[in-house]
XYZ file of C-alpha atoms in Angstrom:
662
model
C 34.700 0.175 19.245
C 31.890 0.584 21.817
C 31.282 -2.280 24.267
C 28.032 -3.008 26.121
C 26.923 -5.757 28.503
C 23.544 -7.553 28.710
C 22.053 -10.641 30.295
C 20.640 -12.070 27.061
C 21.131 -10.950 23.452
C 18.400 -11.776 20.920
C 19.246 -11.443 17.229
C 16.262 -10.858 14.948
C 13.008 -8.940 15.409
C 10.607 -11.438 13.871
C 8.080 -13.642 15.641
C 10.731 -15.864 17.246
C 12.910 -12.934 18.277
C 10.240 -10.854 19.993
C 8.955 -13.863 21.953
C 12.494 -14.767 23.013
C 13.189 -11.202 24.158
C 9.817 -10.981 25.937
C 10.314 -14.291 27.772
C 13.863 -13.398 28.792
C 12.654 -10.013 30.061
C 9.963 -11.730 32.133
C 12.648 -13.710 33.939
C 15.539 -11.254 34.167
C 13.393 -8.277 35.278
C 16.222 -5.741 35.173
C 16.198 -2.607 33.057
C 18.235 -3.073 29.912
C 18.966 -6.730 30.618
C 17.899 -7.916 27.131
C 19.300 -6.624 23.837
C 17.098 -7.125 20.766
C 19.307 -6.677 17.701
C 17.527 -6.242 14.377
C 18.412 -4.870 10.952
C 15.510 -2.373 11.018
C 13.597 -1.686 14.269
C 10.643 -0.336 12.289
C 10.159 -3.855 10.875
C 9.835 -5.619 14.230
C 6.772 -7.881 14.197
C 6.160 -7.523 10.458
C 3.934 -10.183 8.879
C 5.925 -10.845 5.742
C 3.588 -13.483 4.306
C -0.080 -14.095 5.090
C -1.250 -11.664 7.809
C -2.992 -14.450 9.714
C -2.269 -16.138 13.022
C -3.299 -19.639 14.049
C -5.102 -22.408 12.201
C -5.121 -26.179 12.614
C -2.512 -27.108 15.273
C -0.937 -23.666 14.826
C -3.747 -22.168 16.904
C -2.816 -24.535 19.721
C 0.768 -23.274 19.551
C -0.406 -19.671 19.898
C -2.589 -20.551 22.876
C 0.393 -22.305 24.485
C 2.660 -19.320 23.883
C -0.008 -17.217 25.609
C -0.229 -19.621 28.549
C 3.521 -19.165 29.068
C 3.140 -15.384 29.158
C 3.987 -14.679 25.493
C 2.735 -11.778 23.399
C 1.534 -13.243 20.056
C -2.038 -13.882 21.207
C -2.358 -10.381 22.681
C -1.160 -8.745 19.462
C -3.568 -10.932 17.481
C -6.586 -10.011 19.601
C -5.712 -6.324 19.341
C -5.462 -6.394 15.557
C -7.665 -9.243 14.310
C -10.088 -8.341 11.520
C -11.623 -11.805 11.125
C -11.705 -14.592 13.724
C -12.703 -18.168 12.883
C -12.613 -21.494 14.685
C -11.594 -24.100 12.108
C -12.621 -27.762 12.034
C -15.759 -27.264 14.148
C -17.457 -30.178 12.386
C -14.999 -32.450 14.215
C -14.156 -32.949 17.878
C -12.628 -30.282 20.080
C -9.229 -31.967 20.034
C -8.687 -30.766 16.455
C -10.429 -27.381 16.583
C -8.057 -24.637 15.402
C -8.519 -20.950 16.247
C -7.424 -18.606 13.449
C -7.456 -14.845 12.985
C -6.861 -12.660 9.948
C -4.975 -9.622 11.244
C -4.451 -6.083 10.079
C -0.803 -6.442 9.064
C 0.125 -2.824 9.851
C -1.652 -2.858 13.182
C -0.078 -6.186 14.174
C 3.456 -4.897 13.727
C 2.504 -1.736 15.625
C 1.023 -3.759 18.480
C 4.142 -5.920 18.773
C 6.372 -2.848 18.746
C 4.186 -1.222 21.415
C 4.491 -4.297 23.607
C 8.272 -4.472 23.186
C 8.597 -0.733 23.885
C 6.590 -1.151 27.099
C 9.356 -3.291 28.613
C 12.280 -1.360 30.121
C 14.167 -4.664 30.252
C 14.398 -4.767 26.430
C 16.726 -2.436 24.527
C 16.330 -2.472 20.745
C 19.605 -2.071 18.814
C 19.687 -1.491 15.048
C 22.341 -3.396 13.143
C 23.489 -6.677 11.668
C 25.547 -9.278 13.480
C 28.928 -9.786 11.831
C 30.196 -12.517 14.124
C 29.669 -14.372 17.357
C 32.169 -14.106 20.197
C 32.914 -17.640 21.393
C 35.559 -18.642 23.934
C 36.356 -22.242 24.886
C 33.057 -23.509 23.509
C 30.915 -20.863 25.245
C 29.242 -17.804 23.735
C 30.401 -14.496 25.142
C 28.567 -12.017 22.919
C 28.308 -10.674 19.385
C 29.844 -8.004 17.170
C 27.184 -5.780 15.607
C 27.619 -3.479 12.635
C 25.328 -0.449 12.838
C 23.522 0.995 9.774
C 26.203 3.702 9.730
C 29.007 1.137 9.581
C 30.227 1.422 13.194
C 31.051 -1.707 15.184
C 29.488 -2.410 18.556
C 30.530 -5.289 20.813
C 27.779 -6.717 22.981
C 28.696 -9.109 25.783
C 26.294 -11.663 27.252
C 26.332 -15.200 28.610
C 23.410 -16.219 26.392
C 22.582 -15.369 22.773
C 19.394 -16.316 20.916
C 19.757 -16.363 17.131
C 16.492 -15.923 15.177
C 17.422 -14.896 11.648
C 14.250 -16.078 9.845
C 14.729 -16.172 6.073
C 17.528 -13.599 6.084
C 20.687 -15.765 6.247
C 22.005 -15.409 2.687
C 18.402 -14.842 1.614
C 17.811 -14.901 -2.129
C 14.432 -14.036 -3.701
C 13.256 -15.508 -7.019
C 10.570 -14.356 -9.460
C 10.985 -16.305 -12.674
C 14.560 -15.922 -13.899
C 15.018 -12.764 -11.810
C 17.023 -13.134 -8.590
C 17.341 -10.500 -5.844
C 19.346 -10.745 -2.632
C 17.061 -10.309 0.387
C 15.232 -12.041 3.202
C 11.868 -10.568 2.187
C 10.631 -7.920 -0.234
C 12.574 -4.681 0.087
C 14.934 -5.917 2.835
C 18.592 -6.886 2.579
C 19.872 -10.330 3.567
C 22.100 -11.160 6.530
C 25.299 -12.405 4.919
C 28.024 -12.591 7.559
C 26.248 -14.786 10.081
C 26.226 -17.883 7.829
C 30.003 -17.762 7.498
C 30.362 -17.181 11.234
C 28.302 -20.293 12.012
C 30.228 -22.411 9.529
C 33.527 -21.287 11.055
C 32.246 -22.536 14.412
C 31.596 -25.946 12.855
C 27.827 -25.854 12.308
C 26.329 -27.856 9.459
C 24.080 -25.598 7.389
C 21.307 -26.477 4.983
C 19.213 -24.507 2.529
C 15.418 -24.281 2.364
C 12.832 -22.385 0.348
C 9.520 -20.747 1.067
C 7.273 -18.514 -0.994
C 4.467 -15.989 -1.080
C 1.595 -15.190 -3.500
C 0.767 -12.012 -5.410
C -1.132 -9.162 -3.713
C -4.032 -7.525 -5.527
C -5.802 -4.161 -5.484
C -9.233 -4.701 -3.967
C -11.030 -2.064 -6.038
C -9.898 -3.855 -9.213
C -11.687 -7.082 -8.152
C -15.410 -7.778 -8.708
C -15.572 -8.251 -4.945
C -19.333 -8.355 -4.442
C -19.794 -10.925 -7.219
C -17.727 -13.539 -5.385
C -18.987 -15.829 -2.593
C -18.132 -14.462 0.869
C -16.441 -16.152 3.787
C -17.473 -14.629 7.103
C -15.797 -14.846 10.472
C -17.369 -16.113 13.686
C -19.996 -13.964 15.361
C -19.208 -13.381 18.131
C -15.471 -13.894 17.647
C -13.411 -15.748 20.244
C -10.097 -14.166 21.293
C -6.779 -16.018 21.485
C -5.465 -14.724 24.781
C -6.805 -15.574 28.217
C -6.145 -11.921 29.059
C -8.573 -10.603 26.443
C -12.135 -10.073 27.636
C -14.982 -11.701 25.773
C -16.898 -9.486 23.301
C -18.401 -6.522 25.060
C -18.604 -2.798 24.465
C -15.951 -2.237 21.843
C -14.409 1.145 21.172
C -16.165 2.882 18.290
C -13.801 3.262 15.361
C -14.513 4.496 11.833
C -14.914 1.868 9.123
C -12.872 2.174 5.908
C -14.216 4.522 3.252
C -15.687 3.466 -0.112
C -12.238 3.074 -1.613
C -11.369 0.513 1.019
C -8.798 2.862 2.516
C -9.288 4.163 6.028
C -7.482 4.297 9.334
C -9.399 2.851 12.274
C -6.134 1.333 13.481
C -4.734 4.187 15.565
C -7.932 4.619 17.576
C -8.021 0.899 18.279
C -4.393 0.642 19.322
C -4.694 3.742 21.495
C -7.335 1.845 23.460
C -4.969 -1.048 24.063
C -2.031 1.255 24.804
C -3.970 3.246 27.389
C -4.779 0.123 29.380
C -1.470 -1.675 28.983
C -3.181 -4.474 27.034
C -5.026 -5.649 30.155
C -8.472 -4.055 30.048
C -9.365 -3.183 26.463
C -12.687 -4.245 25.006
C -12.732 -6.942 22.344
C -12.808 -6.709 19.380
C -11.574 -3.244 18.614
C -11.137 -3.354 14.858
C -14.068 -3.645 12.422
C -14.428 -7.218 11.188
C -14.175 -8.023 7.477
C -15.283 -10.783 5.137
C -13.040 -12.645 2.717
C -14.050 -13.787 -0.759
C -13.543 -17.067 -2.600
C -12.442 -17.735 -6.166
C -10.409 -20.431 -7.943
C -7.817 -21.089 -10.595
C -8.885 -22.407 -14.003
C -7.961 -25.261 -16.318
C -6.575 -22.736 -18.812
C -4.281 -21.313 -16.144
C -3.084 -24.812 -15.277
C -2.179 -25.424 -18.917
C -0.271 -22.144 -18.953
C 1.623 -23.139 -15.812
C 2.591 -26.496 -17.319
C 3.780 -24.740 -20.468
C 6.001 -22.436 -18.393
C 7.451 -24.857 -15.840
C 10.837 -24.432 -17.492
C 10.692 -20.789 -16.326
C 9.760 -21.683 -12.738
C 12.866 -21.546 -10.474
C 11.868 -24.753 -8.658
C 11.706 -26.683 -11.935
C 14.420 -24.972 -13.961
C 17.111 -25.871 -11.423
C 17.550 -22.262 -10.343
C 16.341 -23.310 -6.862
C 17.690 -26.607 -5.548
C 16.410 -26.428 -1.964
C 13.134 -27.961 -0.807
C 9.948 -26.002 -0.203
C 7.086 -26.731 2.220
C 5.206 -29.826 1.015
C 2.048 -28.898 2.928
C 1.951 -25.310 1.735
C 2.872 -25.839 -1.912
C 3.183 -23.290 -4.674
C 0.542 -23.260 -7.402
C 3.074 -24.781 -9.797
C 3.617 -27.647 -7.311
C -0.143 -28.166 -7.022
C -0.587 -28.308 -10.789
C 2.180 -30.922 -11.126
C 1.252 -33.040 -8.100
C -2.516 -32.943 -8.637
C -2.612 -33.113 -12.405
C -6.202 -34.382 -12.421
C -7.495 -31.202 -10.766
C -8.874 -28.502 -13.097
C -8.977 -25.829 -10.391
C -7.725 -25.002 -6.913
C -9.531 -22.803 -4.412
C -8.185 -19.340 -3.668
C -9.203 -17.141 -0.736
C -8.990 -13.390 -1.244
C -8.137 -11.969 2.177
C -7.924 -8.247 3.092
C -4.560 -7.380 4.631
C -5.422 -4.147 6.428
C -7.897 -1.350 7.044
C -5.136 1.069 6.096
C -4.839 -0.032 2.494
C -6.718 -2.088 -0.077
C -4.175 -4.877 -0.542
C -5.648 -8.365 -0.949
C -3.689 -11.527 -0.146
C -4.281 -14.412 -2.616
C -4.248 -17.398 -0.288
C -3.662 -20.475 -2.436
C -1.452 -19.340 -5.293
C 1.998 -18.935 -3.775
C 4.322 -18.785 -6.778
C 7.703 -17.787 -8.143
C 6.668 -17.935 -11.811
C 7.566 -14.986 -14.065
C 5.383 -11.903 -13.829
C 3.678 -12.413 -17.193
C 2.523 -15.877 -16.123
C 1.320 -14.516 -12.762
C -0.704 -11.875 -14.625
C -2.474 -14.591 -16.617
C -3.104 -16.828 -13.584
C -4.637 -13.996 -11.575
C -6.760 -12.572 -14.382
C -8.045 -16.021 -15.221
C -9.671 -16.332 -11.791
C -13.390 -15.439 -11.611
C -13.842 -11.906 -10.324
C -10.208 -10.982 -11.028
C -10.385 -10.410 -14.775
C -9.230 -6.791 -14.395
C -7.206 -7.266 -11.217
C -4.239 -5.003 -10.587
C -1.266 -6.757 -9.001
C 0.388 -4.603 -6.367
C 3.200 -7.089 -5.723
C 4.089 -10.276 -7.540
C 4.663 -13.540 -5.728
C 8.208 -14.736 -5.160
C 10.188 -17.559 -3.567
C 12.967 -16.997 -1.068
C 15.892 -19.329 -0.433
C 17.758 -19.088 2.846
C 20.302 -20.854 5.050
C 19.277 -22.840 8.100
C 21.149 -24.771 10.780
C 20.264 -28.456 10.694
C 18.409 -28.899 13.994
C 20.079 -32.145 15.085
C 22.686 -29.665 16.368
C 20.356 -28.236 19.046
C 18.665 -29.703 22.117
C 14.975 -29.438 23.002
C 15.754 -26.206 24.872
C 17.008 -24.590 21.665
C 20.615 -24.532 22.914
C 23.229 -25.606 20.406
C 25.380 -28.620 21.153
C 28.541 -27.014 19.781
C 28.415 -23.711 21.686
C 27.067 -23.426 25.215
C 24.834 -20.402 25.742
C 23.956 -20.100 22.034
C 20.276 -20.758 21.290
C 18.512 -21.001 17.927
C 14.819 -20.354 17.280
C 12.531 -20.024 14.271
C 13.177 -20.687 10.602
C 16.895 -21.029 11.262
C 15.936 -24.462 12.665
C 14.094 -25.465 9.502
C 10.518 -24.604 10.453
C 7.852 -22.694 8.544
C 5.263 -20.325 9.986
C 4.860 -17.496 12.467
C 3.429 -19.784 15.139
C 6.223 -22.376 15.033
C 8.732 -19.517 15.229
C 7.012 -17.925 18.227
C 6.872 -21.255 20.059
C 10.603 -21.799 19.606
C 11.274 -18.216 20.632
C 9.503 -18.720 23.956
C 11.460 -21.909 24.654
C 14.814 -20.375 23.711
C 14.153 -17.114 25.571
C 13.120 -18.893 28.754
C 16.107 -21.219 28.730
C 18.589 -18.503 27.801
C 17.460 -16.454 30.789
C 17.435 -19.500 33.084
C 21.035 -20.252 32.118
C 22.037 -16.678 32.970
C 20.478 -16.770 36.428
C 21.786 -20.263 37.133
C 18.506 -22.165 37.196
C 17.788 -25.599 35.657
C 16.678 -25.792 32.042
C 12.977 -25.953 31.169
C 11.913 -28.830 28.919
C 8.364 -29.206 27.582
C 7.386 -32.815 26.886
C 5.445 -34.231 23.938
C 2.692 -35.168 26.376
C 2.477 -31.606 27.707
C 2.139 -29.338 24.669
C 2.353 -28.986 20.916
C 5.454 -26.923 21.677
C 6.981 -30.085 23.141
C 6.056 -32.046 20.018
C 7.647 -29.362 17.843
C 10.931 -29.244 19.747
C 11.184 -33.027 19.981
C 10.476 -33.480 16.271
C 13.192 -30.975 15.378
C 15.911 -32.798 17.321
C 14.981 -36.338 16.259
C 14.411 -35.901 12.520
C 16.355 -34.534 9.578
C 14.195 -31.883 7.881
C 14.049 -32.250 4.108
C 11.466 -29.457 3.865
C 10.302 -26.616 6.144
C 8.618 -28.157 9.209
C 4.976 -27.301 9.767
C 2.856 -28.313 12.761
C -0.213 -30.553 12.308
C -2.574 -32.133 14.801
C -1.548 -35.537 13.413
C 1.996 -35.000 14.736
C 0.723 -35.014 18.339
C -0.021 -38.528 19.585
C -1.688 -37.085 22.704
C -3.805 -34.472 20.905
C -6.906 -35.300 22.983
C -4.997 -33.890 25.940
C -3.406 -31.014 24.007
C -6.452 -29.000 23.004
C -6.592 -25.270 22.353
C -9.117 -24.781 25.162
C -6.925 -26.213 27.954
C -3.547 -24.640 27.119
C -3.591 -22.596 30.339
C -4.271 -25.683 32.475
C -1.263 -27.402 30.938
C 1.313 -24.604 30.935
C 0.362 -21.648 33.128
C 1.392 -23.533 36.319
C 4.850 -23.881 34.737
C 4.885 -20.167 33.933
C 4.072 -19.384 37.561
C 6.716 -21.778 38.897
C 9.405 -20.356 36.619
C 8.584 -16.759 37.551
C 7.394 -15.702 34.089
C 4.250 -14.021 35.437
C 5.513 -12.073 38.427
C 7.252 -9.106 36.799
C 4.421 -7.338 34.942
C 0.794 -6.425 35.453
C -0.005 -8.597 32.437
C 1.572 -11.585 34.150
C -0.034 -10.917 37.515
C -3.425 -10.532 35.867
C -2.888 -13.842 34.079
C -2.224 -15.521 37.432
C -5.402 -14.048 38.911
C -7.479 -15.133 35.925
C -6.004 -18.624 36.081
C -6.904 -18.966 39.760
C -10.442 -17.863 38.918
C -10.534 -20.355 36.043
C -9.629 -23.218 38.370
C -12.437 -22.247 40.723
C -14.912 -22.086 37.843
C -13.853 -25.517 36.570
C -14.318 -27.048 40.016
C -17.723 -25.371 40.420
C -18.902 -26.425 36.966
C -17.796 -30.020 37.483
C -19.665 -30.123 40.784
C -22.797 -28.774 39.089
C -22.526 -31.436 36.365
C -22.165 -34.205 38.930
C -25.405 -33.061 40.611
C -27.423 -32.526 37.446
C -29.904 -34.902 35.780
C -32.103 -34.651 32.715
C -35.310 -36.703 32.788
C -33.764 -38.876 35.441
C -30.518 -39.533 33.533
C -27.279 -38.248 35.118
C -25.736 -35.489 33.001
C -22.197 -37.012 33.202
C -23.579 -40.022 31.320
C -25.438 -37.870 28.804
C -22.313 -35.894 27.914
C -20.690 -39.052 26.576
C -23.602 -39.827 24.246
C -23.475 -39.049 20.533
C -26.041 -36.246 20.310
C -25.450 -34.336 23.560
C -23.647 -31.164 22.507
C -22.051 -28.221 24.305
C -25.207 -26.140 23.855
C -27.223 -28.877 25.565
C -24.916 -28.745 28.572
C -25.377 -24.997 28.856
C -29.157 -25.315 28.728
C -29.262 -28.099 31.324
C -27.077 -26.267 33.808
C -28.418 -22.768 33.137
C -28.130 -21.019 36.518
C -25.502 -23.368 38.064
C -23.160 -22.734 35.129
C -23.998 -19.077 34.624
C -20.731 -17.862 36.160
C -18.440 -19.960 33.957
C -16.666 -18.471 30.933
C -16.956 -19.921 27.444
C -13.441 -21.306 27.780
C -14.292 -23.120 31.007
C -17.426 -24.631 29.453
C -15.351 -25.789 26.469
C -12.752 -27.452 28.678
C -15.120 -29.164 31.082
C -17.358 -30.419 28.278
C -14.375 -31.820 26.345
C -12.851 -33.438 29.440
C -16.148 -35.131 30.250
C -16.905 -36.154 26.684
C -13.449 -37.658 26.068
C -13.053 -38.973 29.611
C -12.554 -42.663 28.739
C -9.999 -41.830 26.051
C -8.173 -39.362 28.281
C -7.806 -42.035 30.968
C -6.156 -44.307 28.390
C -3.820 -41.588 27.138
C -2.720 -40.651 30.649
C -2.067 -44.321 31.413
C 0.024 -44.589 28.236
C 1.986 -41.496 29.238
C 2.701 -43.054 32.657
C 3.868 -46.293 30.994
C 6.301 -44.412 28.785
C 7.413 -41.900 31.422
C 10.461 -43.871 32.553
C 11.686 -44.319 28.978
C 10.845 -40.719 28.049
C 12.805 -39.103 30.868
C 15.627 -41.599 31.422
C 18.794 -39.729 30.545
C 21.478 -40.861 28.136
C 25.183 -39.958 28.383
C 25.868 -36.352 27.422
C 29.086 -37.242 25.571
C 28.892 -40.057 23.048
C 31.911 -41.881 21.680
C 31.584 -44.249 18.780
C 33.335 -46.992 20.752
C 30.538 -46.905 23.353
C 28.142 -48.209 20.690
C 30.141 -51.266 19.614
C 27.759 -54.039 18.683
C 24.982 -51.817 17.365
C 23.908 -51.846 13.732
C 25.723 -49.275 11.604
C 22.489 -47.377 10.821
C 21.545 -47.195 14.509
C 25.051 -46.134 15.557
C 25.121 -43.392 12.920
C 21.697 -42.085 13.986
C 22.737 -41.849 17.636
C 26.045 -40.180 16.841
C 24.336 -37.684 14.517
C 21.390 -36.700 16.696
C 22.948 -37.357 20.129
C 19.599 -37.966 21.882
C 19.330 -36.771 25.455
C 16.837 -39.404 26.627
C 15.829 -42.962 25.749
C 12.519 -41.539 24.556
C 14.244 -39.344 22.013
C 16.463 -42.219 20.917
C 13.431 -44.422 20.276
C 12.060 -41.858 17.801
C 15.218 -41.470 15.728
C 15.129 -42.440 12.081
C 16.365 -46.008 11.664
C 16.124 -47.054 15.334
C 14.293 -50.341 16.015
C 12.998 -51.868 19.308
C 15.920 -54.315 19.189
C 18.318 -51.364 18.962
C 16.737 -49.852 22.064
C 17.173 -53.092 24.006
C 20.864 -53.204 23.115
C 21.269 -49.479 23.831
C 19.978 -50.027 27.374
C 22.607 -52.724 27.911
C 25.383 -50.531 26.515
C 24.416 -47.524 28.636
C 24.247 -49.664 31.765
C 27.715 -51.065 31.095
C 29.085 -47.605 30.342
C 27.654 -46.168 33.554
C 29.470 -48.758 35.681
C 32.664 -48.631 33.631
C 32.374 -52.232 32.420
C 34.587 -52.723 29.353
C 33.704 -56.383 28.770
C 32.636 -57.369 25.305
C 29.080 -56.493 24.459
C 26.795 -59.468 23.816
C 26.022 -60.300 20.223
C 23.424 -58.127 18.543
C 19.983 -59.785 18.346
C 19.251 -61.062 14.862
């Protein structure tokens, strides 16, 4: 058996895994210090469901990953074929950047980025077991595609298995083992985790059918266009300029402008390419019909979710078409967006009809939609069931409570979505590397980022369905906008050393310094400006004074500021009174939020507390009073008593606890 040593081992090449490996490489900075173990290296970065990045709240996560030096935003900008800012009819706090990507190009871009890092070594194989000694991870045993065993040693392991742990796919009554179409499941790792004492759960997600574009009456359907000009995700991507000329797809919809585009990014190391590189596309809109809904109701007994074939819960906020028909029985139709998946093929993603119904029912649903009467289905929709580790067993750094040095990220923690996975990957990768080099852990607060909200929610709630991020989950969303992600997190990235090891990181630091200067200059110009005798700072807070008005008023004084700087300064000024209140609220709660609780809880320490409160604390083992206050079943009276108990414990007082308040 061959033995190798690494600083950090990352298991899984999906969106969580590549971000974890990338972040760890940024900190460890030694050739071959990170092992990225994946079943099939050619599938690294694959978009297994909708080839889109971002959206409401999810776009904020991507911008935050970028601010911390991650790669998702860069890959998106390199391969986006339609960019849109969602929710623009509302305030900037809830704007959500989204991009439809070329699925083949995206995976290529991610693989190019990973290959550019000498610190990351990709190893093909499946993990049979974890090596754990005295409660600490020491490495993993990998089985290669040829059947050989390889032992990898490391002081930190990041596990990002996605939907592959005992993955089982369902289409009607048909069941196939696998984590996604055409790929085998990871079987051994579930048993290995259970042997270590982890409590596992089971969740479900799904995907819709894919159609052949040339079989759709495409031009007869209403279009949905992207933004013109598009706005990139990454702070490293230049604004629209002279893009590289690439050939558009031919009449059949099949072409290959991808290689020329990616060559442009490769030649500049992703730091100086023009934007955008790929030709932009339009999507089309259609809808389901009342007849299709009747057919679905008549065949619910054949749907795995309703027949009892699947017992695990699916995502409530991204429901299957059969769920929609049952839950919204009064609706006669549901909107469906037909979204091109690539310039390299003519596959169309049916956004809105995720399903695991039998193929004959899927045929009827699709061909009942306007414009799709003769549609050819390339791939039928399916559901996938998979194992997850209930996330009360991790901390907000992603580290497990049972095994020191073992970190979990992505769908293994009960989340849904590329963006949530990437966010967890960054957190786990950073903290895994910090533990290896002996530096303190990095914790992102709820008041600092959507990433902080995500991690806190995972460790204080029991997921009954795949977790998805929404703006409504963030109580400080006025402060956590997509436009100011760099202001919130890039200083942390600099302090931690995430930006010092690559030209990408150094360029990010230079751009951030320039951004700060532009913000200061623009604010000074606003403070000096008037319009018809009225100070501009006062005008910004009025109902009808929009961002375009600010640009026109400042004109020359603001000419040097980027779009992103204008967005941030305008939003800060417009929401100023509310931001002052939110910052004051954060200060009021700061002591509670960061006050530490004992690391080792014993049931006897909680004598006097209500049974429900005691059980919640023993199950979730909160690290701070702030986390404890958000646990299910905890009341303000419980928190008052908890403070007394902790104080007595800290001074070793074993006197009887006062009676619980009624």
